[in-house]
PDB file of C-alpha atoms in Angstrom:
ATOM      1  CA  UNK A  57       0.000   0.000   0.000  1.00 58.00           C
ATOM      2  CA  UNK A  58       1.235   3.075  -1.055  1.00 67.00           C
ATOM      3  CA  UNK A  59       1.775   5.985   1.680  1.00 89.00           C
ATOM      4  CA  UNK A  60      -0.095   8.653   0.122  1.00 94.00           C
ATOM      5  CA  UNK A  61      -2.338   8.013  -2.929  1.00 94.00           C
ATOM      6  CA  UNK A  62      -4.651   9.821  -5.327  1.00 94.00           C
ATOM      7  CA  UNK A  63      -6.653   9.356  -8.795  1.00 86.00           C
ATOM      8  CA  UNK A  64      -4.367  10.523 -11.414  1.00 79.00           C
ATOM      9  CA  UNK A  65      -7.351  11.349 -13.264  1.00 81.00           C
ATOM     10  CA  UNK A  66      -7.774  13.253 -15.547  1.00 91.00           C
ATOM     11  CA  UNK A  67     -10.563  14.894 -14.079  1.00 95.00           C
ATOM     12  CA  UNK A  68     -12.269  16.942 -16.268  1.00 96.00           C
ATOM     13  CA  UNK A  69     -15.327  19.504 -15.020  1.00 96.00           C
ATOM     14  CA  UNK A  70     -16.895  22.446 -16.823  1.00 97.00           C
ATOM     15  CA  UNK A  71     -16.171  25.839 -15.998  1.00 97.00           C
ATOM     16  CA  UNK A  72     -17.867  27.351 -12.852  1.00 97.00           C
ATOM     17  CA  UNK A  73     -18.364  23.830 -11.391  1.00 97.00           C
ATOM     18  CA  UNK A  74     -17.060  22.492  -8.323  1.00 97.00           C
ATOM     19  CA  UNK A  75     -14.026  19.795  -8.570  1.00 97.00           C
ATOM     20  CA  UNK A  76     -13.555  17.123  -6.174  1.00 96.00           C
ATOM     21  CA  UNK A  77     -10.146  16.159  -5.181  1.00 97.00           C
ATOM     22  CA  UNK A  78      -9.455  13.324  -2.822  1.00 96.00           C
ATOM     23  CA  UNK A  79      -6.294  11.813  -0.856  1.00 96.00           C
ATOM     24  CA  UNK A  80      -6.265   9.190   1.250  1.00 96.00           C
ATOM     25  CA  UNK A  81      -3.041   7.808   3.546  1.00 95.00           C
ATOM     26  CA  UNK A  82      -1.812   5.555   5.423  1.00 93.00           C
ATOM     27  CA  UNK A  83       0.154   6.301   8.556  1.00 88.00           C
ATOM     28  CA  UNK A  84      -1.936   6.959  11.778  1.00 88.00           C
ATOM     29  CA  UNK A  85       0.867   9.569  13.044  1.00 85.00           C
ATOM     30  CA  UNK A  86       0.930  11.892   9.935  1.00 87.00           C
ATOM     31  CA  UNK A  87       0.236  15.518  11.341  1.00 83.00           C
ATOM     32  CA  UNK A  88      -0.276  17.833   8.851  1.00 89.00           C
ATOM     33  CA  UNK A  89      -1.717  17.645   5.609  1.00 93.00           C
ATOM     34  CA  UNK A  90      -0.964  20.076   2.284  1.00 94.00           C
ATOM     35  CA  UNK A  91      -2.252  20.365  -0.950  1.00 96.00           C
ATOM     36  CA  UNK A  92      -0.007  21.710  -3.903  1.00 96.00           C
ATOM     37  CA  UNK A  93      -0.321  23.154  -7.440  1.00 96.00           C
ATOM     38  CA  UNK A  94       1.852  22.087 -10.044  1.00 96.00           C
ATOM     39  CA  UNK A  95       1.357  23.379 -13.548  1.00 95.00           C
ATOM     40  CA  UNK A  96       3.078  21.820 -15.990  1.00 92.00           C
ATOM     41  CA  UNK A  97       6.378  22.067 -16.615  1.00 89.00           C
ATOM     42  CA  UNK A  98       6.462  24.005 -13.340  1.00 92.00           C
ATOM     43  CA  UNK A  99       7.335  23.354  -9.431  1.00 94.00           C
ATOM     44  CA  UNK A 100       4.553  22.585  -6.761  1.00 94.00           C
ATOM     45  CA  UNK A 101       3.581  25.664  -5.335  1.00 93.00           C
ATOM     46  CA  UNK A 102       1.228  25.528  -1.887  1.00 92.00           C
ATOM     47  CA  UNK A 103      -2.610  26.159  -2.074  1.00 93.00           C
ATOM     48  CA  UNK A 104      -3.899  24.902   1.211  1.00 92.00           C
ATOM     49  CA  UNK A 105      -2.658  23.323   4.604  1.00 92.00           C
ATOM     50  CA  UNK A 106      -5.128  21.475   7.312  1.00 93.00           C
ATOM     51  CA  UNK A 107      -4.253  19.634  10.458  1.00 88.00           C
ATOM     52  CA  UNK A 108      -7.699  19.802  12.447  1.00 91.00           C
ATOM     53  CA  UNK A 109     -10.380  17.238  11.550  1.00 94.00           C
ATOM     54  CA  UNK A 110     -12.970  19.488   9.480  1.00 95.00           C
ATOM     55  CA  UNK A 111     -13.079  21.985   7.196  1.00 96.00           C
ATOM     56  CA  UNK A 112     -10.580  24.999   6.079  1.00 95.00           C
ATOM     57  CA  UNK A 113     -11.901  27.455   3.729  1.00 96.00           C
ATOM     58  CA  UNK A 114      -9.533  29.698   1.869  1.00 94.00           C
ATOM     59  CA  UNK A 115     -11.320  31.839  -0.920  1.00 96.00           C
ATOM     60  CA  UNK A 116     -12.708  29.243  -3.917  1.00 97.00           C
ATOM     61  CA  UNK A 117     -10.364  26.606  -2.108  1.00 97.00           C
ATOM     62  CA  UNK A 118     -11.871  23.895   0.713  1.00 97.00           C
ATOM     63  CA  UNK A 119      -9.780  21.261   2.597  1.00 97.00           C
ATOM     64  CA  UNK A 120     -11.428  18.869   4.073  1.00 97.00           C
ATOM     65  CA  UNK A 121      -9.571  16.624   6.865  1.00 96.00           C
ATOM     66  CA  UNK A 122     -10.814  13.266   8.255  1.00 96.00           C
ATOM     67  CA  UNK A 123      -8.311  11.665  10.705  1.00 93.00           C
ATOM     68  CA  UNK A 124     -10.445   8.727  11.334  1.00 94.00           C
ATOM     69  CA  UNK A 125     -10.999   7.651   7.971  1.00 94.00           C
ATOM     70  CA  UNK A 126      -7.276   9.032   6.698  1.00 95.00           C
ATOM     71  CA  UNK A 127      -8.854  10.763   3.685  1.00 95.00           C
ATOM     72  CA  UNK A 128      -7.823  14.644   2.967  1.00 97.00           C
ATOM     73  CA  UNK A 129      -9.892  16.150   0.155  1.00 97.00           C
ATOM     74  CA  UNK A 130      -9.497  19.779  -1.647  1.00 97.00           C
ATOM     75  CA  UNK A 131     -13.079  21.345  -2.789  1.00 97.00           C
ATOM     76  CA  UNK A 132     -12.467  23.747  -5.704  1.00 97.00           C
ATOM     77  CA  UNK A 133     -15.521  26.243  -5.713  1.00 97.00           C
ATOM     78  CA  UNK A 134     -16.278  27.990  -9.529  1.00 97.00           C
ATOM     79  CA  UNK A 135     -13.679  26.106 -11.210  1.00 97.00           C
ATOM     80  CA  UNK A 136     -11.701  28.065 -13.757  1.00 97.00           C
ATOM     81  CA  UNK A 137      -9.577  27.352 -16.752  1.00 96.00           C
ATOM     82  CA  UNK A 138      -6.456  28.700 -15.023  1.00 96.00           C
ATOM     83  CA  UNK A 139      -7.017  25.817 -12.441  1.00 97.00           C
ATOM     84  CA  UNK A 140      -5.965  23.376 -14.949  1.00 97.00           C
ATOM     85  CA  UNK A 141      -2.907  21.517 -13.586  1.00 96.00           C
ATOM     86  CA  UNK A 142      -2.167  18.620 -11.154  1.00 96.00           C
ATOM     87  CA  UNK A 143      -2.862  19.019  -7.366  1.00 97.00           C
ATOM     88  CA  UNK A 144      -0.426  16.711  -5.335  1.00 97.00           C
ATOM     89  CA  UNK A 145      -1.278  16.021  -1.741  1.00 96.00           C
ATOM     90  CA  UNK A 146       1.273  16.352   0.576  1.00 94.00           C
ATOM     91  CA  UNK A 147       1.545  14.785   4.108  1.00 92.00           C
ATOM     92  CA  UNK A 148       3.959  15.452   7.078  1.00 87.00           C
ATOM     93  CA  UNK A 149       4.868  13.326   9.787  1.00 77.00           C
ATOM     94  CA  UNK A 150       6.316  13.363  13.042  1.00 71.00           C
ATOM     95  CA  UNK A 151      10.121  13.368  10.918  1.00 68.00           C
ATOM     96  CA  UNK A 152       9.299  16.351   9.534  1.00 71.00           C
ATOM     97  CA  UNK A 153       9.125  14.412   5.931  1.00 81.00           C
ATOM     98  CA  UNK A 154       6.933  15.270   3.330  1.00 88.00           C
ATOM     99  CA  UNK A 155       5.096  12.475   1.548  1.00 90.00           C
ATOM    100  CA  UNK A 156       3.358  12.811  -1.754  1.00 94.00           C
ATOM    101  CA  UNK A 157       0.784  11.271  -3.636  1.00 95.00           C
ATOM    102  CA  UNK A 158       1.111  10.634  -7.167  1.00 94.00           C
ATOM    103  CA  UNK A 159      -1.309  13.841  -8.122  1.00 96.00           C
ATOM    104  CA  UNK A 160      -5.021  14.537  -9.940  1.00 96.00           C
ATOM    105  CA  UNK A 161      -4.626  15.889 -13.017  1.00 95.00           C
ATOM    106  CA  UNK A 162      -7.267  18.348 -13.448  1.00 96.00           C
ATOM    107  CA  UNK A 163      -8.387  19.637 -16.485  1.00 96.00           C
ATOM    108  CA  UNK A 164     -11.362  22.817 -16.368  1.00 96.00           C
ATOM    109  CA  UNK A 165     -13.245  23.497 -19.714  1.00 95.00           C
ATOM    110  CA  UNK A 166     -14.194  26.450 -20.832  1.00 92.00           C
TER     111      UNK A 166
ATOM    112  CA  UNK B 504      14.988  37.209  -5.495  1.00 54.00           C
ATOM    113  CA  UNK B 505      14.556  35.820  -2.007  1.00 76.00           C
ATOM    114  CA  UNK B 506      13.735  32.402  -3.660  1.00 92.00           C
ATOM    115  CA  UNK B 507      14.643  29.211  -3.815  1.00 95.00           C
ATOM    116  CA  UNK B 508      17.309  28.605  -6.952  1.00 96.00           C
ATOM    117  CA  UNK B 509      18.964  25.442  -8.179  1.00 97.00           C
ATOM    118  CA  UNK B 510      21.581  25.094 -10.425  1.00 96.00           C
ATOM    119  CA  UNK B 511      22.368  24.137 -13.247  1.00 97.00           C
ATOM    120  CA  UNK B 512      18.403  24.263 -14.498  1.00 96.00           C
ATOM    121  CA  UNK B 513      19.208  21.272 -17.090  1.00 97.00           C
ATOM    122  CA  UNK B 514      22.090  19.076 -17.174  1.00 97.00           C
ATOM    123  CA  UNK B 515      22.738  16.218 -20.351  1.00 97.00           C
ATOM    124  CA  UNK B 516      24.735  13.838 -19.331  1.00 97.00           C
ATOM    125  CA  UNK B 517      26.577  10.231 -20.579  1.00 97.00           C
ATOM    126  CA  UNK B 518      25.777   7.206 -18.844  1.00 97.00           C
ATOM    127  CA  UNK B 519      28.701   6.588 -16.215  1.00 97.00           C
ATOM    128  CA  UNK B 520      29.245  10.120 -15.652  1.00 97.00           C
ATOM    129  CA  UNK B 521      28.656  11.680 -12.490  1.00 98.00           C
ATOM    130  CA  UNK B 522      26.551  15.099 -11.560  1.00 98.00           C
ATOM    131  CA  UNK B 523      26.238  17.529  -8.993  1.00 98.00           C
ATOM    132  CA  UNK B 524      23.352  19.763  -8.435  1.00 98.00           C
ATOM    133  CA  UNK B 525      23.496  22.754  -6.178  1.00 98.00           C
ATOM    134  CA  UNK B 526      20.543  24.463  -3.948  1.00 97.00           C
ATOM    135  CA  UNK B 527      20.465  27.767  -2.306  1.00 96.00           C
ATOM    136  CA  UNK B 528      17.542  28.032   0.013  1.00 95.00           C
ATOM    137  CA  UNK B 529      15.464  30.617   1.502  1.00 92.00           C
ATOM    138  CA  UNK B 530      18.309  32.256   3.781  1.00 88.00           C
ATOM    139  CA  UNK B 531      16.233  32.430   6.878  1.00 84.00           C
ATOM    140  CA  UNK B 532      15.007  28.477   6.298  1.00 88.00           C
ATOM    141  CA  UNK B 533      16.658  25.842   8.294  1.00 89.00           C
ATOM    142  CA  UNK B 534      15.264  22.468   6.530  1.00 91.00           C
ATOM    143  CA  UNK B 535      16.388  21.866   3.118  1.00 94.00           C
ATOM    144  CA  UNK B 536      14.949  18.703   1.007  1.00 94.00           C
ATOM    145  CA  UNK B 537      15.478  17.059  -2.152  1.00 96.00           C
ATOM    146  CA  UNK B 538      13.406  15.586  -4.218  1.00 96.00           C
ATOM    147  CA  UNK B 539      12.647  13.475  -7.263  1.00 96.00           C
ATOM    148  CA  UNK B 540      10.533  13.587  -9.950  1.00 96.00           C
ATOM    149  CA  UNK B 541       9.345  12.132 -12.991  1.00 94.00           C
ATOM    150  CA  UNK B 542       6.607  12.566 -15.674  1.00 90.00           C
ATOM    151  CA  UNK B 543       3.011  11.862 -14.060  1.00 87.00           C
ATOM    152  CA  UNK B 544       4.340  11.303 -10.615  1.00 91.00           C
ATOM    153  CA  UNK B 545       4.413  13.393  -7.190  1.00 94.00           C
ATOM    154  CA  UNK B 546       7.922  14.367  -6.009  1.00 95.00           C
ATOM    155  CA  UNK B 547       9.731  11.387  -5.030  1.00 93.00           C
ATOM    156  CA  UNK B 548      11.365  12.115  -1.287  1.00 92.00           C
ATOM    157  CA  UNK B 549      15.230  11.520  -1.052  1.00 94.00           C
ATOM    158  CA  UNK B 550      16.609  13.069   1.790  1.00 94.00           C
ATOM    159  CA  UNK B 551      16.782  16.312   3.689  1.00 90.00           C
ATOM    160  CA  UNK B 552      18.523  18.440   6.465  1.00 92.00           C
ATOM    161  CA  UNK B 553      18.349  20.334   9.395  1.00 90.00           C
ATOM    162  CA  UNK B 554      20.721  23.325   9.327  1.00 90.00           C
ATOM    163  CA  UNK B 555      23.995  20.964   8.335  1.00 91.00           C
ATOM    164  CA  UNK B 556      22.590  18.172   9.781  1.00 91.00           C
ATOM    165  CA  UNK B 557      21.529  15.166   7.563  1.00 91.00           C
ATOM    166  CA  UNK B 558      18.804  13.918   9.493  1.00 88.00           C
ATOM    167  CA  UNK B 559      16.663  11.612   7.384  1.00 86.00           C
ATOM    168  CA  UNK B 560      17.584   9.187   3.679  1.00 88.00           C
ATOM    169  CA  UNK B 561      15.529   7.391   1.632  1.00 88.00           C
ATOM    170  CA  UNK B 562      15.705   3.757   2.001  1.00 82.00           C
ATOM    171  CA  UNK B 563      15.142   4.254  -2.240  1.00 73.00           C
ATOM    172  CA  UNK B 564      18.074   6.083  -2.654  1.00 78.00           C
ATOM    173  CA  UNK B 565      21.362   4.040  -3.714  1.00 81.00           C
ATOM    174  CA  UNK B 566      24.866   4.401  -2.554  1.00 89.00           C
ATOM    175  CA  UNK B 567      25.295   6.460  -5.955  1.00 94.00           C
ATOM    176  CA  UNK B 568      23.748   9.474  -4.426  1.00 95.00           C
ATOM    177  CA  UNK B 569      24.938  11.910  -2.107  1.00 94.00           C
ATOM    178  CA  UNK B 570      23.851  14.915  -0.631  1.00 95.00           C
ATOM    179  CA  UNK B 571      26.105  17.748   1.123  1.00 95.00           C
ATOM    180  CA  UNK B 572      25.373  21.211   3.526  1.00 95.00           C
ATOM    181  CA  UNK B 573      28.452  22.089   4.780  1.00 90.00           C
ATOM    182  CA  UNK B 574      27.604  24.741   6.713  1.00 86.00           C
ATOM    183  CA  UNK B 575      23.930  25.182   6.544  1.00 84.00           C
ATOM    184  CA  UNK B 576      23.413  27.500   3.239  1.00 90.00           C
ATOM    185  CA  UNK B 577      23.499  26.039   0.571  1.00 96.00           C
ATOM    186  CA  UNK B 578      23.571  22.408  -0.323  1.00 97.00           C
ATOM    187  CA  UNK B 579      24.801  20.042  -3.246  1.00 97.00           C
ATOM    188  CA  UNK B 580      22.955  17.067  -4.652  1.00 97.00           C
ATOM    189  CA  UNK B 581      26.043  14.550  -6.494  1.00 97.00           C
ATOM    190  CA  UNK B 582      24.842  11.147  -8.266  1.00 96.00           C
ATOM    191  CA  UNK B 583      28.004   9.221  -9.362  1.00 96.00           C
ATOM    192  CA  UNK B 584      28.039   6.910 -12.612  1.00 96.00           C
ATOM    193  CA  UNK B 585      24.637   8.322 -13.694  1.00 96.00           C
ATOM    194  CA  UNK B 586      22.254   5.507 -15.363  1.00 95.00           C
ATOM    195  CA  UNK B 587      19.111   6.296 -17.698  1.00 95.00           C
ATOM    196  CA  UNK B 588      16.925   5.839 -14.853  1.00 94.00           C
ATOM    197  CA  UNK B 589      18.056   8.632 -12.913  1.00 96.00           C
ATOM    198  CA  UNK B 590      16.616  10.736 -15.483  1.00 97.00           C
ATOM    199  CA  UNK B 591      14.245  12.869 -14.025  1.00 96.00           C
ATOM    200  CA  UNK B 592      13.296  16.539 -12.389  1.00 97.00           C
ATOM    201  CA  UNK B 593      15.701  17.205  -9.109  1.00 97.00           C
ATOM    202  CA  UNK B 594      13.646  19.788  -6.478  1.00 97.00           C
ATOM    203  CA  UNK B 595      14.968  21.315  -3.693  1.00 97.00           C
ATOM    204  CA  UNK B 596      12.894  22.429  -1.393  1.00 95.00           C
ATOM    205  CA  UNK B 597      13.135  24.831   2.242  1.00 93.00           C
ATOM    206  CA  UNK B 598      11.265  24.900   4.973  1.00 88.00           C
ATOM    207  CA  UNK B 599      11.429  26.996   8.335  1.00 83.00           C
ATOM    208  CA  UNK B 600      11.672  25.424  11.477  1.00 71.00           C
ATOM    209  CA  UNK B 601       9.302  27.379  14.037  1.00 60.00           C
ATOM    210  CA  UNK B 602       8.384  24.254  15.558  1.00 52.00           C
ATOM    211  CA  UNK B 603       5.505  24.592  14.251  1.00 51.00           C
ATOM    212  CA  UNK B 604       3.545  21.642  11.684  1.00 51.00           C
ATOM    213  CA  UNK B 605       2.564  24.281   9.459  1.00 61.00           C
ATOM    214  CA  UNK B 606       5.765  25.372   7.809  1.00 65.00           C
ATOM    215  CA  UNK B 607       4.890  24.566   4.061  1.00 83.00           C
ATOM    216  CA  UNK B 608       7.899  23.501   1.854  1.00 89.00           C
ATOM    217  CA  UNK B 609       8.660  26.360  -0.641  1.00 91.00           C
ATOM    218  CA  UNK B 610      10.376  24.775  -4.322  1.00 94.00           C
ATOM    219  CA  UNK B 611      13.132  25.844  -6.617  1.00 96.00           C
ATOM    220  CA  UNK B 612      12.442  25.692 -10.150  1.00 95.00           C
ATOM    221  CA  UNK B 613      14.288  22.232 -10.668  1.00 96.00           C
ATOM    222  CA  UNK B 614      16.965  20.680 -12.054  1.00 97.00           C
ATOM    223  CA  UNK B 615      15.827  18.624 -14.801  1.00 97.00           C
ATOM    224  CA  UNK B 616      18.837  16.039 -15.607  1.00 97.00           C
ATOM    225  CA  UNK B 617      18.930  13.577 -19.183  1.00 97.00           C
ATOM    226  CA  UNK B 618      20.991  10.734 -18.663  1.00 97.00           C
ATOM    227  CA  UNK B 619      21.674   9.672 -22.525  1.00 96.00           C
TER     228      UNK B 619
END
């Protein structure tokens, strides 16, 4: 079982939708959780961090945390064509490492 | 530029020869990381420091690679007798340490390395 995994999609949703992203992991101890931006050809850049069970808004951008069930998810609100790339999820634990999923490929159409 | 940069951005190389990367962090950041990556996959973890301190390896990384910060600045990334499959995107990455679980990683723009 891999540490941190993800669809690698592509998921595609129309423009002014909401996309879905989801992560689940698998160690117990992780602490914090991060989700990243990567356009292509480019280096991850941060969007959102969560380490409390519920819900972080930020702007168009949700995180959702679950400890219980291990599953981290990122809510998009009025998805745009600029939020095409691949959002990697990120998770930190107690060695201060940074593990990340394979990434959703995420494709908005105009 | 208060960035992170990495040098050289692209490096072609022969199988057998060896390569070194350098990374200056973000001169207030204390954690340092490198990275791995390759087409359609999330940044492979291979090791990173605290200050000059080495503190944590990847199991996945081979005797081949090597990683240096002599004196906490800046660090160097070397893989000796390169092989195709080393071919991929090298990131550096810093972090602050304010004991706190919320200090993001920030990237450099890669080293992308071609191991013909």
């Amino acid at each position: 079982q891999k540490e941190v995994e993800q669809n690698s999609g592509p998921l595609s949703v129309p423009e002014g939708a909401i996309a879905s992203l989801n992560c689940t992991y698998s160690d117990r101890g992780s602490q914090s959780f991060f989700w990243y931006r990567q356009y292509s050809g480019k280096s991850p850049e941060l969007i959102m961090f969560i380490y409390s069970n519920g819900d972080k808004e930020d702007g168009r951008f949700t995180a959702q945390l679950n400890k219980a069930s291990q599953y981290v998810s990122l809510l998009i609100r009025d998805s745009q064509p600029s939020d095409s790339a691949t959002y990697l999820c990120a998770v930190k634990n107690y060695g201060q490492n940074f593990v990340f999923g394979p990434g959703t490929r995420l494709s908005v159409l105009p | 530029d208060t960035g992170v940069s990495q040098d050289p951005r692209h490096k072609i190389t022969k199988r057998g020869q060896n390569v070194t990367f350098r990374c200056d962090p973000i001169s207030e950041h204390n954690r340092l990381y490198w990275y791995r990556q390759t087409l359609g996959q999330g940044p492979e973890f291979l090791t990173y420091f605290q200050n000059e301190a080495q503190l944590e390896k990847s199991r996945l990384l081979s005797d081949r690679f090597s990683a240096e910060r002599p004196k906490g600045s800046f660090s160097t990334l070397e893989i000796q007798r390169t092989e195709q499959g080393d071919s991929a995107m090298y990131l550096c990455a810093s972090s602050p340490d304010w004991g706190s679980d919320t200090g993001e990683l920030f990237f450099g723009e890669g080293s992308r390395l071609t191991v013909l």
